[in-house]
Amino acid sequence: MSELFKISLPDGSVREMPEGSTPADVAAAIGPGLAKAALAAKVDGEVRDLGRPFEGDAELALITSRDEEDALELARHDYAHVLAEAVQSIWPGTQITFGPSTDDGFYYDVMAPEGRDPFGMDDLPKIEEKMREIIKADKPLRREAWSRQALIDKWQADGESFKAEWAAELPEGEELTVYWSGDDWMDMCRGPHLPSTGKLDPAAFKLMRVAGAYWRGDQANAQLTRIYGTGWLNKKQLNAHLHRLEEAGKRDHRKLGREMDLFHLQEEAHGSVFWHPNGYKIWRELEAYMRRMMDGGGYQEIKTPQVMDARQWEKSGHWGKYRENMFVIPDEVPNVEDEGPVISGDADWMALKPMNCPAHVQVFKQGITSYRDLPIRLGEMGCCHRNEPHGALHGLMRVRQFTQDDAHIFCTEDQVVEETRKFCQLAARVYKDLGFEKFAIKLATRPEQRFGSDKDWDKAEQELRDAVADAGMATEEYGWEELPGEGAFYAPKLEWHLTDAIGRTWQVGTIQSDRVLPERLDATFIGEDGGKHRPVMLHRAIFGSYERFIGILIENYAGKLPLWLAPMQAVVAPIVSDIDGYAGEVLAKLEAAGIRAEADLRNEKINYKVREHSLKKVPHLLVVGKREQEEGTVAIRTLGEKDQQVLSLDEAIAMLKANATAPDLRPEVTTA
């Protein structure tokens, strides 16, 4: 008689199943509807195939399409395998490597067979058609365990050199698994997978693009073709995603940056931004706003050096943990002769700062600090450099030179929670002032590789939890959750994730509770007992970097920035040249009121001017003709609105001035 396993279900019930039973058997025992809907199973918290037998008593939760996160992960993994099978079916001799799921889809790296050019965009429709055939064939996906040597032999016999190489490097004695698609195609994979290809929706995926990729990411290795796709549970989800992509394309900050003449990038300064006058006006408005926020929050602004001796970075721990992302320079005068090396190689090393924190500790350490002086809040609009790979650079979103709205709060142990609570409230105000009503706060806890004792990490993590709770933000409304293992190597951190106008999320602000750096750099204050004590150092930023945050703003607003941030707030456009004089008077009064404006006196038709300034996202076009001149009025055309309104010049200026005032400078609205 076979042994009976006790299978505990989420509703608290327990089913006894014979040895050899699978989650699919449990689903069938519960009912045919569940058996049909089940996609995979969580067995003791591990996602597994429905057909994988239980090894003993277990807790079971069946995964259906309602469990969207898990279901999407499974579907995208399977789409990747179907992609690889399709490519090999169409072009025998193609070698496959790896194909993981991604945040919105999947990809697979492949090498075209000998004698064929690398795969390109023209091949994608044919691959899609074959993928749909495989899905509609409803081929069972079956797991098998193989010995390491048997798998190596199989790959070598099939000419799969990449797979054979990878299998040969896996540990001796480790059970290796493959998955069969039907009985005619297999791939090495840990799984899990759906029960069959037919569980995928053939109308819920699309191949998007191809790109070059090196085997194992090493340029010294063979070049492969990476085929990207997006995959979803149903066609409705796919269409929504494609619509978001289309909308994101319209909002691309690089495209809008050109149209609005905000900035440019060029190869001679990889990852550094050339700000044009229009773009720098946005920067200056944000910087002025942030300075007011910092002044109101009790911060003192400082400025620290761009270059520091490498020994300083060794003390801080960054030299060992972060050196590959630092720009280093020798502390010597380069050789100016034509002969010989430019540098000797014997000089001490210095580094451009990738962050401001060690320099802020040096400012804190000057003089003697009493506990009565704490908290000390030091802020800096600090320019930093990080040596990002060329391929990772992306417009304003990922650069090598950037400026942080950075600050460090030096405080006592007893002040940590209150200072963090204040920061939570400050950050919330800033994001809402800038139009982000929805954001989430997440706690990133200790990583595996870290500095500091477990006791200090326990305390720091709990302080951040308490601060968010005290601010009333540890709730579902604020998306509160914990991210295990995602903290910095020296401190846990709170992260702010903004949701933009089309539903994308951006991680921006952060605050980190650090006891490591004050210890490593010997920062102290004199306590009430007359002895020396270490301060806690809170690293905090709200924008993160000006460059990236401006990119986010441009995309969130599709270039139609709030009036107070718009580089050009109004353009005066006369209908005929006879009105140029009145247009000049209007412009002078606008400028006197502090409104950023210009007059378009070109000999062009008004419709041409409207189209051109709309493309540049100018919020208001003030059209003036003979009637407006005679009546002392302007006809205001507001970007994105069909109708225009005619106001007296004084009324128009009052309206524009009110709307062009930064949120923190507007009068408080009071009610009786």
XYZ file of C-alpha atoms in Angstrom:
672
model
C 0.000 0.000 0.000
C 1.448 3.370 -1.024
C 2.098 6.093 1.497
C -0.440 8.924 1.785
C 0.830 12.509 1.720
C -1.033 15.281 3.555
C -1.502 18.240 1.231
C -2.564 21.432 3.029
C -4.568 23.943 0.983
C -4.899 27.732 1.469
C -8.439 27.389 2.892
C -7.072 25.277 5.756
C -8.343 21.963 4.422
C -6.055 18.940 4.064
C -6.254 16.333 1.329
C -4.573 12.959 1.536
C -2.981 11.988 -1.762
C -1.143 8.779 -2.654
C 2.590 8.807 -3.243
C 3.335 9.864 -6.833
C 0.440 12.337 -6.911
C 0.915 15.786 -8.440
C -0.637 19.220 -7.975
C -2.594 18.503 -11.160
C -4.167 15.512 -9.413
C -5.202 17.717 -6.496
C -6.729 20.262 -8.893
C -8.671 17.493 -10.635
C -9.884 16.129 -7.308
C -11.219 19.556 -6.340
C -13.087 20.021 -9.601
C -12.848 20.132 -13.420
C -12.997 23.939 -13.483
C -9.902 24.283 -11.350
C -8.138 21.498 -13.228
C -8.636 23.474 -16.450
C -7.680 26.847 -14.956
C -4.573 25.705 -13.038
C -1.283 26.814 -14.621
C 1.285 25.809 -11.998
C 1.577 25.275 -8.268
C 3.297 26.692 -5.223
C 4.545 23.764 -3.168
C 5.857 24.929 0.210
C 6.242 28.380 -1.374
C 8.214 27.173 -4.424
C 6.635 27.575 -7.863
C 6.573 24.181 -9.607
C 5.067 22.421 -12.597
C 1.603 20.974 -12.136
C 2.901 17.568 -13.159
C 5.828 17.363 -10.737
C 5.072 14.779 -8.013
C 4.992 15.667 -4.320
C 7.958 14.393 -2.292
C 6.050 14.303 0.982
C 3.584 16.290 3.065
C 3.317 19.793 1.638
C 1.489 23.093 1.569
C -0.086 23.671 -1.841
C -1.461 26.752 -3.578
C -2.588 26.367 -7.174
C -1.673 29.202 -9.562
C -4.265 30.430 -12.065
C -4.406 33.496 -14.301
C -5.835 35.398 -11.335
C -2.410 35.145 -9.713
C -1.171 37.581 -12.303
C 2.427 38.092 -11.172
C 3.231 34.386 -11.064
C 1.160 33.613 -14.161
C 2.917 36.291 -16.211
C 6.338 35.050 -15.150
C 5.409 31.530 -16.260
C 3.875 32.671 -19.550
C 6.849 34.838 -20.474
C 9.268 32.022 -19.690
C 7.268 29.735 -21.973
C 7.045 32.327 -24.753
C 10.860 32.449 -24.703
C 11.096 28.671 -25.139
C 8.493 28.709 -27.913
C 10.526 31.448 -29.610
C 13.674 29.290 -29.518
C 11.777 26.253 -30.810
C 10.274 28.298 -33.645
C 13.639 29.676 -34.764
C 15.226 26.207 -34.798
C 12.219 24.763 -36.589
C 12.435 27.349 -39.387
C 16.239 27.428 -39.595
C 17.751 24.060 -38.587
C 21.303 24.434 -37.343
C 20.498 27.552 -35.300
C 22.216 27.402 -31.923
C 20.289 28.548 -28.857
C 21.722 29.879 -25.604
C 19.473 31.420 -22.954
C 16.059 33.053 -22.896
C 14.780 34.608 -19.672
C 11.596 36.505 -18.953
C 11.808 40.282 -18.488
C 9.642 42.927 -16.831
C 7.308 43.101 -19.828
C 8.198 40.073 -21.931
C 11.080 37.822 -22.859
C 14.094 37.407 -25.100
C 16.263 34.616 -26.443
C 19.888 34.764 -27.604
C 20.513 32.659 -30.704
C 23.199 32.167 -33.348
C 22.088 31.815 -36.962
C 23.235 28.667 -38.781
C 26.452 28.792 -40.759
C 26.029 30.534 -44.089
C 23.080 32.650 -42.983
C 23.190 36.315 -41.990
C 22.251 37.179 -38.391
C 18.516 37.352 -37.814
C 16.895 40.731 -38.415
C 13.587 42.562 -38.128
C 12.391 41.095 -41.437
C 12.497 37.621 -39.877
C 10.171 38.438 -36.989
C 6.791 37.954 -38.760
C 7.839 34.485 -39.909
C 8.999 33.561 -36.397
C 5.736 34.868 -34.899
C 3.723 32.730 -37.314
C 5.656 29.604 -36.335
C 5.285 30.433 -32.635
C 1.521 30.592 -33.039
C 1.573 27.202 -34.740
C 3.469 25.709 -31.795
C 1.077 27.297 -29.291
C -2.024 26.100 -31.152
C -0.546 22.572 -31.343
C -0.920 22.487 -27.515
C 2.311 20.545 -27.105
C 2.822 19.091 -23.606
C 5.754 20.577 -21.673
C 7.426 17.733 -19.834
C 10.230 17.873 -17.254
C 13.056 15.324 -17.258
C 16.162 14.946 -15.091
C 19.413 14.167 -16.906
C 22.934 13.400 -15.783
C 25.487 16.081 -16.501
C 27.501 13.955 -18.921
C 24.452 12.693 -20.798
C 23.337 16.264 -21.336
C 26.791 17.372 -22.505
C 26.871 14.468 -24.951
C 23.396 15.354 -26.234
C 24.304 19.010 -26.838
C 27.582 18.140 -28.532
C 25.862 15.624 -30.792
C 23.295 18.271 -31.776
C 25.984 20.883 -32.493
C 24.843 23.038 -29.565
C 28.311 24.199 -28.484
C 27.061 26.996 -26.223
C 24.718 24.702 -24.305
C 27.429 22.046 -24.030
C 29.885 24.593 -22.639
C 27.399 25.769 -20.039
C 26.423 22.243 -18.981
C 30.115 21.320 -18.583
C 30.564 24.122 -16.043
C 27.682 23.064 -13.809
C 28.669 21.256 -10.584
C 29.374 17.533 -10.682
C 26.511 15.524 -9.269
C 23.955 18.338 -9.642
C 20.663 17.140 -11.080
C 20.126 18.865 -14.407
C 16.687 19.228 -15.886
C 15.402 19.635 -19.409
C 11.939 20.372 -20.713
C 10.467 18.679 -23.741
C 7.987 20.451 -25.983
C 6.070 17.465 -27.233
C 8.518 14.723 -28.173
C 10.561 16.606 -30.776
C 12.198 19.615 -29.088
C 13.922 20.162 -25.755
C 15.866 22.805 -23.866
C 17.935 22.788 -20.702
C 15.991 24.635 -18.021
C 15.289 24.607 -14.285
C 11.644 25.464 -14.945
C 8.902 25.686 -13.948
C 6.681 25.709 -17.024
C 3.018 25.663 -17.931
C 1.468 22.215 -18.591
C 1.451 22.756 -22.355
C 2.066 25.385 -25.030
C -1.699 25.672 -25.467
C -1.955 27.439 -22.123
C -0.412 30.451 -23.845
C -2.631 32.883 -25.739
C -1.378 32.963 -29.361
C -2.746 36.511 -29.688
C -1.070 37.845 -26.521
C 2.542 38.215 -27.650
C 4.526 40.217 -30.177
C 8.176 40.119 -31.218
C 9.513 43.642 -30.883
C 13.107 43.958 -32.032
C 16.504 42.343 -32.446
C 19.871 43.388 -31.070
C 23.420 42.127 -30.935
C 24.569 40.293 -27.804
C 27.788 38.547 -26.873
C 27.874 35.032 -25.466
C 27.957 35.423 -21.685
C 28.165 39.203 -22.097
C 31.851 39.139 -23.055
C 32.975 41.043 -26.159
C 35.741 38.477 -26.650
C 33.108 35.786 -27.261
C 30.901 34.995 -30.236
C 28.275 37.537 -31.223
C 24.679 36.337 -31.030
C 21.316 37.786 -31.999
C 18.982 38.692 -29.161
C 15.329 38.530 -30.197
C 13.037 40.521 -27.882
C 9.330 39.982 -27.436
C 6.549 41.154 -25.174
C 4.176 38.564 -23.732
C 0.950 38.733 -21.742
C -1.895 36.558 -20.524
C -4.425 37.824 -23.071
C -4.765 40.104 -26.062
C -6.333 42.892 -24.014
C -3.207 43.122 -21.855
C -0.992 43.084 -24.952
C -2.958 45.885 -26.612
C -2.809 47.967 -23.449
C 0.962 47.465 -23.300
C 1.441 48.392 -26.957
C -0.660 51.506 -26.385
C 1.563 52.425 -23.420
C 4.637 51.953 -25.608
C 3.131 54.146 -28.308
C 2.326 56.806 -25.733
C 5.791 56.473 -24.199
C 7.309 56.985 -27.650
C 5.415 60.259 -28.013
C 6.658 61.288 -24.573
C 10.301 60.251 -25.091
C 12.311 62.998 -23.418
C 15.040 62.748 -26.062
C 12.555 63.475 -28.859
C 10.855 66.259 -26.906
C 14.246 67.620 -25.853
C 15.064 68.203 -29.524
C 11.663 69.649 -30.401
C 11.673 71.973 -27.391
C 15.386 72.818 -27.797
C 16.205 71.797 -24.218
C 19.493 69.880 -24.417
C 21.668 67.638 -26.516
C 24.260 64.898 -26.070
C 27.250 64.106 -28.263
C 30.026 61.531 -28.469
C 32.722 63.969 -27.405
C 31.215 63.968 -23.893
C 29.652 60.524 -23.432
C 26.968 60.612 -20.761
C 27.217 64.358 -20.077
C 24.479 66.804 -20.980
C 24.795 70.019 -22.958
C 21.973 72.131 -21.538
C 20.502 74.734 -23.864
C 18.970 77.962 -22.506
C 15.435 76.534 -22.555
C 16.422 73.382 -20.700
C 18.503 75.214 -18.158
C 15.525 77.418 -17.317
C 13.713 74.274 -16.139
C 16.795 73.315 -14.125
C 17.038 76.757 -12.486
C 13.362 76.776 -11.517
C 13.686 73.333 -9.925
C 16.910 74.298 -8.189
C 15.372 77.488 -6.785
C 12.337 75.519 -5.615
C 14.510 72.870 -3.948
C 16.627 75.519 -2.229
C 13.480 77.004 -0.728
C 12.435 73.550 0.459
C 15.860 72.972 2.017
C 15.949 76.405 3.638
C 12.509 75.783 5.107
C 13.646 72.386 6.384
C 16.646 73.740 8.270
C 19.369 72.629 5.848
C 22.649 74.474 5.388
C 23.998 74.459 1.846
C 27.652 73.633 1.249
C 29.957 72.973 -1.714
C 32.620 70.270 -1.718
C 35.502 69.302 -4.062
C 35.058 67.347 -7.282
C 38.324 65.441 -6.870
C 39.639 63.721 -3.738
C 42.594 61.482 -2.966
C 41.917 57.769 -3.472
C 42.901 57.163 0.146
C 39.777 59.006 1.219
C 37.665 56.604 -0.855
C 39.570 53.657 0.633
C 38.638 54.815 4.122
C 34.996 55.221 3.185
C 34.841 51.746 1.648
C 33.863 52.977 -1.814
C 37.265 52.183 -3.342
C 36.756 48.491 -2.695
C 33.027 48.324 -3.424
C 32.558 50.932 -6.129
C 35.904 51.542 -7.870
C 34.796 50.121 -11.228
C 32.248 52.941 -11.479
C 34.705 55.709 -10.565
C 36.783 57.944 -12.825
C 40.345 57.894 -11.488
C 43.159 60.288 -12.386
C 46.877 60.355 -11.488
C 48.065 63.118 -9.175
C 50.825 64.342 -11.493
C 51.501 66.712 -14.363
C 51.291 64.730 -17.621
C 54.323 64.400 -19.853
C 54.200 67.144 -22.506
C 56.965 65.730 -24.705
C 56.182 63.785 -27.870
C 58.235 60.850 -26.671
C 57.389 58.651 -23.719
C 54.140 57.840 -21.902
C 51.707 60.606 -21.024
C 51.729 59.540 -17.366
C 54.428 57.773 -15.415
C 52.244 55.225 -13.644
C 54.000 56.001 -10.365
C 51.726 58.802 -9.123
C 49.158 58.552 -6.346
C 45.579 58.142 -7.542
C 42.737 60.591 -7.142
C 39.103 60.159 -8.132
C 36.210 62.265 -9.329
C 33.547 61.901 -6.674
C 30.731 59.485 -7.539
C 28.785 60.686 -4.500
C 28.986 63.505 -1.955
C 28.795 61.677 1.367
C 32.508 61.314 2.321
C 33.081 65.004 1.611
C 30.115 65.957 3.804
C 31.635 63.975 6.663
C 34.782 66.091 6.305
C 32.728 69.287 6.679
C 30.962 67.854 9.728
C 34.318 66.975 11.325
C 35.649 70.534 11.261
C 35.707 71.901 14.797
C 34.044 70.348 17.826
C 30.364 69.469 17.598
C 28.143 69.209 20.664
C 25.034 67.086 20.997
C 23.226 70.427 21.394
C 24.156 71.263 17.776
C 22.445 68.170 16.397
C 20.786 67.525 14.090
C 23.070 69.157 11.509
C 21.594 69.053 8.000
C 24.127 69.672 5.222
C 22.814 69.987 1.674
C 24.609 70.278 -1.652
C 23.644 70.556 -5.287
C 26.588 68.245 -5.825
C 27.951 67.389 -9.258
C 29.068 63.733 -9.374
C 30.578 61.393 -11.967
C 30.032 57.668 -12.399
C 31.743 55.563 -15.032
C 28.696 53.951 -16.594
C 29.237 51.680 -19.642
C 28.551 53.385 -22.966
C 25.824 50.894 -23.804
C 23.949 51.663 -20.585
C 23.699 55.415 -21.199
C 20.189 56.629 -22.018
C 19.429 60.296 -22.584
C 18.906 62.094 -19.280
C 17.838 58.894 -17.539
C 21.302 57.381 -17.215
C 24.309 59.649 -17.506
C 27.905 59.839 -16.343
C 27.837 63.391 -15.002
C 24.878 64.341 -12.845
C 23.902 66.712 -10.063
C 22.149 65.454 -6.958
C 19.804 67.359 -4.665
C 21.844 65.732 -1.961
C 21.902 66.196 1.802
C 23.178 64.428 4.879
C 21.669 64.708 8.312
C 23.999 64.074 11.242
C 21.950 63.246 14.322
C 21.825 61.296 17.552
C 20.289 57.839 17.859
C 17.212 59.377 19.460
C 16.676 61.788 16.567
C 16.727 59.283 13.689
C 13.019 58.454 13.625
C 11.885 62.079 13.872
C 14.320 63.293 11.198
C 13.233 60.495 8.871
C 9.567 61.261 9.544
C 10.158 64.919 8.604
C 11.881 63.841 5.426
C 8.942 61.592 4.490
C 6.632 64.563 4.760
C 8.995 66.864 2.867
C 9.371 64.376 0.015
C 5.593 63.898 -0.182
C 5.076 67.640 -0.498
C 7.705 67.987 -3.233
C 6.293 65.149 -5.321
C 2.757 66.475 -5.020
C 3.895 70.016 -5.860
C 5.424 68.597 -9.032
C 2.255 66.745 -10.007
C 2.941 63.216 -8.738
C -0.066 62.425 -6.598
C 0.697 58.712 -6.553
C 3.897 57.277 -5.153
C 4.986 54.236 -3.198
C 7.444 53.968 -0.304
C 9.545 50.817 -0.007
C 12.095 49.675 2.567
C 15.218 48.058 1.068
C 16.816 45.877 3.726
C 20.298 44.440 4.283
C 22.132 42.887 1.317
C 24.188 39.735 1.648
C 27.471 41.657 1.253
C 27.498 44.535 3.727
C 29.425 46.476 6.334
C 28.300 46.802 9.950
C 26.934 44.506 12.623
C 23.573 42.723 12.490
C 22.609 44.625 15.626
C 23.111 47.965 13.862
C 21.216 46.744 10.797
C 18.329 45.566 12.993
C 18.140 48.951 14.658
C 18.463 50.973 11.456
C 15.790 48.986 9.622
C 13.358 49.303 12.522
C 13.955 53.061 12.768
C 12.967 53.479 9.128
C 9.848 51.355 9.627
C 8.877 53.440 12.666
C 9.431 56.730 10.850
C 7.186 55.785 7.925
C 4.524 54.595 10.365
C 4.773 57.864 12.327
C 4.325 59.772 9.071
C 1.144 57.776 8.432
C 2.590 56.312 5.234
C 3.136 52.640 6.103
C -0.141 51.844 4.375
C -1.482 50.301 1.187
C -2.321 53.806 -0.060
C 1.409 54.573 -0.140
C 2.357 51.186 -1.599
C 4.308 50.314 1.540
C 6.374 47.146 1.220
C 9.800 45.745 2.041
C 12.450 44.754 -0.498
C 14.670 42.129 1.164
C 18.359 42.343 0.310
C 18.160 45.520 -1.780
C 19.761 47.971 0.653
C 23.132 49.671 0.117
C 26.251 47.919 1.398
C 26.421 50.355 4.312
C 22.772 51.069 5.166
C 19.115 50.145 4.690
C 17.106 52.697 2.777
C 13.653 53.968 2.070
C 12.880 54.411 -1.634
C 10.217 56.553 -3.277
C 8.670 55.164 -6.470
C 6.612 57.671 -8.475
C 3.815 56.672 -10.841
C 3.623 58.867 -13.937
C 0.733 59.869 -16.190
C 0.809 56.619 -18.188
C 1.290 54.268 -15.251
C 5.071 53.789 -15.328
C 6.994 53.815 -12.057
C 10.262 55.624 -11.407
C 12.477 55.155 -8.363
C 13.700 58.611 -7.356
C 14.124 59.731 -3.755
C 15.819 57.846 -0.961
C 16.891 58.128 2.653
C 19.493 55.776 4.157
C 20.230 55.280 7.856
C 23.998 54.826 8.086
C 26.151 53.949 11.065
C 29.038 52.626 8.961
C 30.470 55.743 7.307
C 30.686 57.814 10.525
C 32.678 54.933 12.023
C 34.976 54.474 9.038
C 35.662 58.209 8.699
C 35.820 58.861 12.464
C 32.960 61.366 12.756
C 32.155 62.240 16.391
C 30.228 64.661 18.568
C 30.506 65.461 22.271
C 27.614 63.941 24.179
C 25.872 65.153 27.313
C 28.251 62.950 29.309
C 31.288 64.798 27.915
C 32.437 61.770 25.925
C 32.777 61.237 22.192
C 29.918 59.563 20.351
C 29.231 58.588 16.757
C 26.421 60.386 14.943
C 23.989 58.518 12.748
C 24.270 59.765 9.167
C 21.078 59.977 7.109
C 21.788 60.146 3.368
C 18.819 61.665 1.558
C 17.737 62.976 -1.839
C 14.333 63.774 -3.298
C 14.941 64.246 -7.021
C 17.819 61.775 -7.025
C 19.505 63.700 -9.821
C 18.376 66.813 -11.648
C 19.097 65.263 -15.034
C 16.983 62.161 -14.536
C 14.193 63.978 -12.709
C 13.875 66.524 -15.515
C 13.677 63.607 -17.960
C 10.891 62.085 -15.859
C 9.032 65.406 -15.725
C 9.263 65.867 -19.495
C 7.835 62.388 -20.103
C 5.191 62.635 -17.388
C 3.822 65.870 -18.859
C 4.581 64.932 -22.502
C 6.489 68.220 -22.660
C 3.452 70.265 -21.512
C 5.113 71.320 -18.283
C 3.288 73.263 -15.562
C 3.478 76.956 -16.346
C 5.961 77.707 -13.566
C 8.428 75.199 -15.071
C 7.843 75.943 -18.763
C 10.987 77.454 -20.333
C 8.915 79.867 -22.385
C 5.601 80.673 -20.692
C 4.022 82.827 -23.395
C 4.638 83.987 -26.943
C 3.047 87.131 -28.342
C 2.106 86.626 -31.995
C 0.798 89.565 -34.083
C -1.463 88.619 -36.981
C -0.048 91.357 -39.236
C 3.159 93.369 -39.076
C 1.198 96.594 -38.454
C 0.563 95.281 -34.938
C 4.256 94.728 -34.091
C 4.291 97.841 -31.947
C 1.377 96.647 -29.800
C 2.968 93.193 -29.579
C 6.078 94.885 -28.191
C 4.003 96.686 -25.562
C 2.351 93.407 -24.526
C 5.747 91.698 -24.303
C 7.204 94.473 -22.164
C 4.339 94.221 -19.663
C 4.620 90.430 -19.517
C 8.347 90.620 -18.822
C 7.814 93.340 -16.218
C 5.415 90.958 -14.454
C 8.135 88.292 -14.369
C 6.638 86.110 -17.087
C 9.080 84.388 -19.453
C 7.886 85.550 -22.857
C 8.961 86.527 -26.343
C 7.346 88.069 -29.419
C 7.188 86.230 -32.740
C 7.397 89.047 -35.278
C 8.213 86.887 -38.290
C 6.311 87.502 -41.483
C 4.454 84.172 -41.268
C 0.774 83.272 -41.155
C -0.708 82.928 -37.692
C -1.602 79.249 -38.226
C 2.054 78.500 -38.975
C 3.088 80.226 -35.764
C 0.477 78.320 -33.765
C 1.712 74.968 -35.092
C 5.379 75.770 -34.490
C 4.937 76.988 -30.924
C 2.617 74.075 -30.160
C 5.408 71.720 -31.224
C 7.717 73.533 -28.828
C 5.079 73.093 -26.092
C 4.707 76.814 -25.371
C 1.799 76.925 -22.882
C 0.180 80.161 -24.059
C 0.119 81.979 -27.381
C -1.131 85.546 -27.094
C -2.528 86.467 -30.524
C -2.980 90.172 -31.235
C -4.593 91.909 -34.203
C -6.140 95.294 -34.916
C -9.161 94.621 -32.699
C -6.981 93.587 -29.757
C -4.846 96.700 -30.247
C -7.891 98.965 -30.281
C -9.484 97.290 -27.223
C -6.294 96.678 -25.198
C -6.908 92.924 -25.166
C -5.197 89.683 -26.155
C -6.631 86.451 -27.553
C -5.086 83.601 -25.537
C -4.620 80.198 -27.136
C -3.685 77.648 -24.467
C -1.760 74.545 -25.477
C -4.047 71.524 -25.771
C -7.292 73.543 -25.746
C -9.499 74.144 -28.785
C -11.101 77.430 -27.802
C -9.346 80.728 -27.171
C -10.329 83.351 -24.641
C -10.130 87.109 -25.069
C -9.055 89.045 -21.963
C -7.902 92.525 -21.230
C -4.129 92.695 -21.090
C -4.191 93.289 -17.323
C -6.495 90.279 -16.773
C -4.292 88.096 -18.957
C -1.156 89.113 -17.080
C -2.818 88.498 -13.717
C -3.944 85.044 -14.834
C -0.537 84.097 -16.227
C 1.303 85.431 -13.193
C -0.885 83.443 -10.802
C -0.412 80.213 -12.756
C 3.312 80.849 -13.253
C 3.960 81.061 -9.517
C 5.772 78.062 -8.054
C 3.491 75.932 -5.831
C 5.342 76.768 -2.617
C 5.026 80.527 -3.278
C 1.310 80.589 -3.964
C -0.918 82.155 -1.319
C -2.621 79.644 0.944
C -6.266 79.130 -0.002
C -8.437 79.708 3.046
C -12.144 79.185 3.532
C -14.463 80.863 5.977
